[in-house]
Amino acid sequence: MSQVSFIDKTPLPNIPWQEKPEKMGDAPVWKYTENPIIDRNPVKNVARIFNSAVVPYEGKYIGVFRGEQCNGVSFIYLGRSEDGIHWNFEEEKIHFVDENGNDFMPGYAYDPRLVKIEDTYYIIWCTDFYGAAIGIAKTQDFKTFIRIDNPFIPFNRNAVFFPRKIGGNYVLLSRPSDSGHTPFGDIFVSESPDLVYWGKHRHVMGRGSEWWESLKIGGGAAPIETSEGWLLFYHGVAGTCNGYVYSIGGAILDIDQPSIVKYRCENFLLTPTEWYEERGFVPNVCFPCATLQDADTGRIAIYYGAADSYVGLAFTKLDEVVAYIKEHSVLTAQDTEIGIK
Ligand code: BMA
């Protein structure tokens, strides 16, 4: 009998899945043995696909993928899949237009997230707005992609929507940053009644007391609504003498006031250990951008970018990951406060 439940009871019987290997100990998240699921050079003129997001769509899957072109500039490509594992990509990057239907392509676009709120799908990415900032576009049919106002001035990255309004407002996590590789960073939450005007900014959580997330953190997959609160998979970064190391962490936020962290796991949930995570364009990166979940079984599939070169899949179960986060929860005063000064 499951102790924790998803609030959204939609079943996803064809969720990508592999059972937990026996030799995992008590680690609650395990990697797909067939990783990486997307190889290099997946589309003409695209060298690598990584840091990408997917959703269930019409009984299958659809996703927005960070495709780094052969000239080094990233754009977003649409992909479709029957099983969430094998993907077919459109050859052309997603064509964004403004509200009047005129071309409105960003100068670059990376680390997209994809979140359905009511009957609309939102793509949120890092865009060039006189510096790295958050871009947003909406679609209802994955044919027309309409950009809406950039929510914040530069510099900001790693934004992701909550999948429903809270207190009547759209809610967005983001991570203010600098123009470079940002040796700092906390997660904030902001609200908007109309996706144009943003405010009620609150601090959610800062870099962790544990070494694996001691440099900076950033939002990852869209928070999942559960009976314990919003389950958040995020990335945490350590600075080593040989560069940054990106791991995946887990936290649970208050359902009505998500700036309040209820539980925060002191251990990483997943860290680079495999060749496709340790070797690539940027070694030692595990960067979560999306999850799928099946309400009937409690299964969760996590999509993450690996070494800025590949897409990996990892799995967990709701009961197991929530129990692990609670058991290893260490909270700071900053985590539990409302987050305004
Ligand atoms: C961050 C972002 C990510 C990338 C990570 C590791 O700053 O640019 O796209 O995966 O660095 O290189």
XYZ file of C-alpha atoms and ligand atoms in Angstrom:
353
model
C 0.000 0.000 0.000
C 1.517 3.242 -1.044
C 1.994 5.872 1.638
C 2.565 8.870 -0.620
C 0.380 9.650 -3.605
C 0.454 11.850 -6.677
C -2.325 14.438 -6.664
C -2.695 14.078 -10.443
C -4.120 10.556 -10.744
C -3.490 10.236 -14.485
C -2.048 6.808 -15.237
C 0.865 6.467 -17.647
C 1.013 2.724 -18.312
C 3.663 3.082 -21.038
C 6.087 5.075 -18.851
C 9.697 4.103 -19.648
C 10.737 1.734 -16.899
C 13.341 -0.687 -15.644
C 13.241 -2.387 -12.232
C 15.761 -1.449 -9.574
C 18.945 -3.508 -9.785
C 19.630 -5.634 -6.711
C 23.014 -4.133 -5.917
C 21.740 -0.605 -5.312
C 21.735 -0.613 -1.516
C 19.389 2.047 -0.215
C 20.079 4.536 -3.051
C 16.600 5.470 -4.268
C 17.337 6.414 -7.908
C 18.833 4.070 -10.491
C 20.092 4.651 -14.018
C 18.760 3.011 -17.164
C 21.215 0.343 -18.258
C 20.763 1.312 -21.938
C 21.828 4.938 -21.361
C 22.496 7.178 -23.147
C 19.178 7.114 -24.973
C 20.258 9.678 -27.609
C 23.547 9.392 -29.430
C 25.762 12.092 -30.835
C 24.931 13.690 -34.210
C 21.213 12.844 -33.910
C 20.094 15.433 -36.473
C 21.822 17.015 -39.447
C 24.028 19.851 -38.192
C 23.372 18.992 -34.521
C 26.411 17.609 -32.715
C 24.823 16.796 -29.367
C 21.412 16.680 -27.700
C 21.237 17.010 -23.896
C 19.416 18.929 -21.097
C 15.973 18.295 -22.582
C 12.358 17.859 -21.489
C 9.465 15.600 -22.436
C 5.739 15.186 -21.696
C 3.126 12.532 -22.482
C 1.173 13.520 -25.577
C -1.689 11.759 -27.361
C -0.779 8.352 -25.904
C 2.878 8.817 -26.905
C 5.583 11.306 -25.965
C 6.765 14.639 -27.250
C 9.717 16.712 -26.151
C 11.801 19.835 -26.565
C 15.474 19.090 -26.944
C 18.574 21.197 -26.594
C 20.390 20.635 -29.846
C 23.880 22.047 -29.963
C 24.573 22.809 -33.601
C 27.926 22.144 -35.241
C 28.740 25.860 -34.882
C 28.322 25.543 -31.090
C 25.054 27.493 -30.832
C 22.130 25.745 -29.116
C 18.534 25.831 -30.276
C 15.457 23.816 -29.383
C 14.359 20.879 -31.522
C 11.079 18.983 -31.351
C 11.184 15.223 -30.864
C 8.518 12.518 -30.833
C 8.607 9.040 -29.371
C 6.319 6.035 -28.999
C 8.004 4.790 -25.835
C 9.861 7.784 -24.343
C 13.185 6.086 -25.101
C 13.626 6.056 -28.884
C 13.245 9.524 -30.347
C 12.725 11.001 -33.810
C 13.650 14.635 -34.231
C 12.474 17.269 -36.626
C 15.333 18.428 -38.837
C 14.526 22.098 -38.369
C 14.762 23.894 -35.042
C 11.480 25.012 -33.468
C 10.242 28.125 -35.228
C 9.041 30.695 -32.710
C 6.673 33.523 -33.617
C 5.315 36.509 -31.713
C 1.654 37.036 -30.786
C 1.028 38.411 -34.309
C 2.527 35.410 -36.045
C 5.756 37.176 -37.067
C 9.101 35.390 -36.833
C 10.595 35.779 -33.373
C 13.593 33.507 -33.095
C 15.881 33.844 -30.080
C 19.613 34.321 -30.685
C 20.152 31.041 -28.907
C 18.062 28.760 -26.729
C 19.207 26.169 -24.225
C 18.148 23.971 -21.307
C 14.419 23.889 -22.222
C 11.764 22.706 -19.797
C 8.258 21.775 -20.945
C 5.256 22.075 -18.633
C 1.533 21.669 -19.267
C -0.687 24.091 -17.349
C -4.405 23.675 -18.003
C -4.675 23.162 -21.780
C -1.432 24.863 -22.799
C 2.152 23.627 -23.019
C 4.870 26.082 -22.008
C 8.499 25.893 -23.089
C 10.846 27.725 -20.742
C 14.499 28.069 -21.704
C 17.595 30.197 -21.336
C 17.457 32.854 -24.040
C 19.541 35.777 -25.261
C 17.818 38.889 -23.872
C 20.835 41.226 -23.909
C 22.424 38.514 -21.793
C 21.308 35.119 -20.561
C 17.718 35.313 -19.336
C 14.506 33.303 -19.288
C 12.484 32.836 -22.474
C 8.939 31.456 -22.566
C 6.759 30.247 -25.414
C 3.398 28.526 -25.493
C 1.818 25.980 -27.787
C -1.357 23.956 -27.837
C -0.639 21.804 -30.864
C 3.175 21.607 -31.138
C 2.852 23.265 -34.535
C 2.623 26.939 -33.596
C 4.981 28.186 -30.897
C 4.175 31.682 -29.665
C 6.709 33.506 -27.562
C 5.419 35.523 -24.658
C 7.206 38.225 -22.697
C 10.504 37.350 -21.070
C 9.620 37.282 -17.363
C 12.857 38.661 -15.915
C 15.770 40.879 -16.863
C 19.189 39.223 -17.238
C 20.876 37.299 -15.831
C 18.798 34.293 -14.982
C 18.676 30.606 -15.902
C 17.054 27.309 -14.934
C 13.458 28.463 -14.830
C 10.627 25.977 -14.636
C 6.891 26.352 -14.080
C 4.840 24.585 -11.462
C 2.253 22.500 -13.353
C -0.717 24.393 -11.923
C -1.541 27.824 -10.608
C -1.102 28.318 -6.870
C -3.389 30.844 -5.182
C -4.651 31.869 -8.626
C -1.216 32.749 -10.030
C 1.266 31.105 -12.376
C 4.358 30.150 -10.403
C 7.919 29.937 -11.698
C 11.152 28.769 -10.117
C 14.297 30.478 -11.370
C 17.963 30.900 -10.560
C 19.433 34.407 -10.882
C 22.989 34.154 -12.211
C 25.785 36.062 -13.908
C 26.831 36.275 -17.535
C 29.385 33.476 -17.256
C 29.655 30.134 -15.516
C 28.136 31.576 -12.319
C 30.025 30.421 -9.216
C 26.947 31.038 -7.007
C 23.211 30.568 -7.185
C 20.026 30.050 -5.185
C 16.529 29.029 -6.280
C 13.781 31.669 -6.100
C 10.050 31.483 -6.782
C 7.974 34.211 -8.497
C 4.286 34.619 -9.299
C 2.252 36.155 -12.083
C -1.492 36.550 -12.612
C -1.128 36.869 -16.398
C 2.368 35.662 -17.444
C 3.258 39.304 -18.151
C 3.756 40.910 -14.748
C 5.881 38.983 -12.261
C 6.319 39.600 -8.555
C 5.971 38.170 -5.043
C 9.568 36.977 -5.432
C 10.623 34.648 -2.612
C 13.827 32.804 -1.831
C 13.266 29.035 -1.841
C 16.637 27.498 -1.076
C 20.307 28.335 -1.283
C 23.431 26.327 -1.944
C 23.541 23.361 0.392
C 25.591 22.681 3.433
C 26.736 19.437 1.807
C 29.733 19.537 -0.482
C 28.016 18.147 -3.614
C 25.745 21.239 -3.750
C 27.981 23.730 -1.976
C 28.675 26.011 -4.973
C 25.236 26.571 -6.509
C 21.896 24.934 -7.174
C 19.227 25.334 -9.844
C 15.713 24.150 -10.540
C 15.410 21.022 -12.630
C 12.242 19.189 -13.556
C 8.796 20.725 -12.998
C 7.806 20.095 -9.364
C 5.511 17.077 -8.943
C 2.434 17.565 -6.752
C 2.241 14.860 -4.080
C 0.414 14.288 -0.803
C 3.675 15.333 0.993
C 4.187 18.564 -0.980
C 5.912 19.520 -4.231
C 8.603 16.985 -5.044
C 11.494 18.816 -6.697
C 14.424 17.244 -8.509
C 17.081 19.931 -8.914
C 20.770 20.166 -9.703
C 23.491 20.887 -7.177
C 27.051 21.819 -8.092
C 30.404 21.286 -6.388
C 33.495 23.238 -7.443
C 36.557 21.023 -7.680
C 40.158 21.741 -8.697
C 39.198 20.191 -12.030
C 35.921 21.987 -12.694
C 32.282 21.824 -11.681
C 30.478 18.557 -10.837
C 26.692 18.504 -11.326
C 24.565 16.048 -9.308
C 20.811 15.630 -8.849
C 19.236 16.456 -5.499
C 15.742 16.132 -4.069
C 13.566 18.393 -1.916
C 9.903 18.693 -0.957
C 8.286 22.138 -0.920
C 5.149 23.271 0.880
C 2.092 22.828 -1.320
C 0.579 26.301 -0.771
C 3.753 28.262 -0.054
C 6.471 26.650 -2.148
C 9.146 29.025 -0.862
C 9.059 26.922 2.305
C 11.178 23.784 2.050
C 9.727 20.935 4.130
C 12.441 18.362 3.461
C 15.779 18.551 1.691
C 17.965 15.529 1.151
C 21.544 15.932 2.357
C 22.711 13.212 -0.043
C 22.631 13.563 -3.805
C 20.109 11.279 -5.468
C 22.245 10.749 -8.551
C 25.807 11.774 -9.434
C 28.147 11.173 -12.383
C 29.531 7.632 -12.304
C 29.056 6.293 -15.835
C 31.199 6.958 -18.941
C 28.456 9.055 -20.591
C 28.265 11.307 -17.510
C 32.005 11.539 -16.842
C 33.159 11.883 -20.419
C 31.873 14.379 -22.958
C 31.857 18.024 -23.940
C 31.656 19.015 -20.248
C 32.570 16.054 -18.027
C 30.803 15.245 -14.754
C 27.374 16.707 -15.430
C 23.987 15.200 -14.529
C 21.388 17.878 -15.256
C 17.681 17.001 -14.701
C 15.072 18.751 -16.858
C 11.928 16.596 -16.771
C 10.100 13.684 -15.196
C 7.249 11.403 -16.173
C 5.098 9.730 -13.548
C 2.528 6.945 -13.440
C -0.095 7.410 -10.729
C -1.069 3.722 -10.724
C 2.376 2.352 -9.862
C 4.182 5.351 -8.318
C 6.871 5.054 -10.995
C 8.904 8.138 -11.874
C 11.239 8.432 -14.882
C 13.788 11.255 -14.732
C 15.305 12.722 -17.921
C 18.697 14.299 -17.444
C 21.464 15.723 -19.561
C 24.775 13.892 -19.235
C 28.171 15.566 -19.753
C 26.564 18.216 -21.995
C 26.582 15.484 -24.648
C 23.810 12.941 -24.069
C 20.363 12.352 -22.581
C 20.076 9.774 -19.800
C 17.095 8.207 -18.068
C 16.889 7.296 -14.395
C 14.097 5.731 -12.372
C 12.637 5.847 -8.906
C 9.364 5.190 -7.097
C 7.419 7.871 -5.308
C 7.276 6.123 -1.918
C 10.926 5.239 -2.017
C 12.304 8.612 -3.034
C 10.085 10.543 -0.621
C 11.037 8.209 2.254
C 14.727 8.655 1.403
C 14.483 12.461 1.202
C 12.662 12.578 4.548
C 15.047 10.179 6.221
C 18.090 12.201 5.093
C 16.540 15.641 5.386
C 18.711 18.465 6.708
C 17.145 21.921 6.646
C 18.730 25.318 7.165
C 16.928 28.346 8.576
C 16.882 29.796 5.030
C 15.086 26.728 3.753
C 12.190 26.882 6.177
C 11.549 30.624 6.150
C 9.100 32.283 3.778
C 12.014 33.817 1.862
C 11.544 37.578 1.939
C 13.798 40.175 3.559
C 25.276 25.365 -16.898
C 24.340 25.370 -18.093
C 24.004 23.952 -18.528
C 25.180 23.034 -18.564
C 26.023 23.190 -17.308
C 27.281 22.349 -17.339
O 25.743 26.644 -16.639
O 24.947 26.048 -19.133
O 23.465 24.009 -19.812
O 24.747 21.703 -18.653
O 26.375 24.538 -17.147
O 28.130 22.733 -18.407
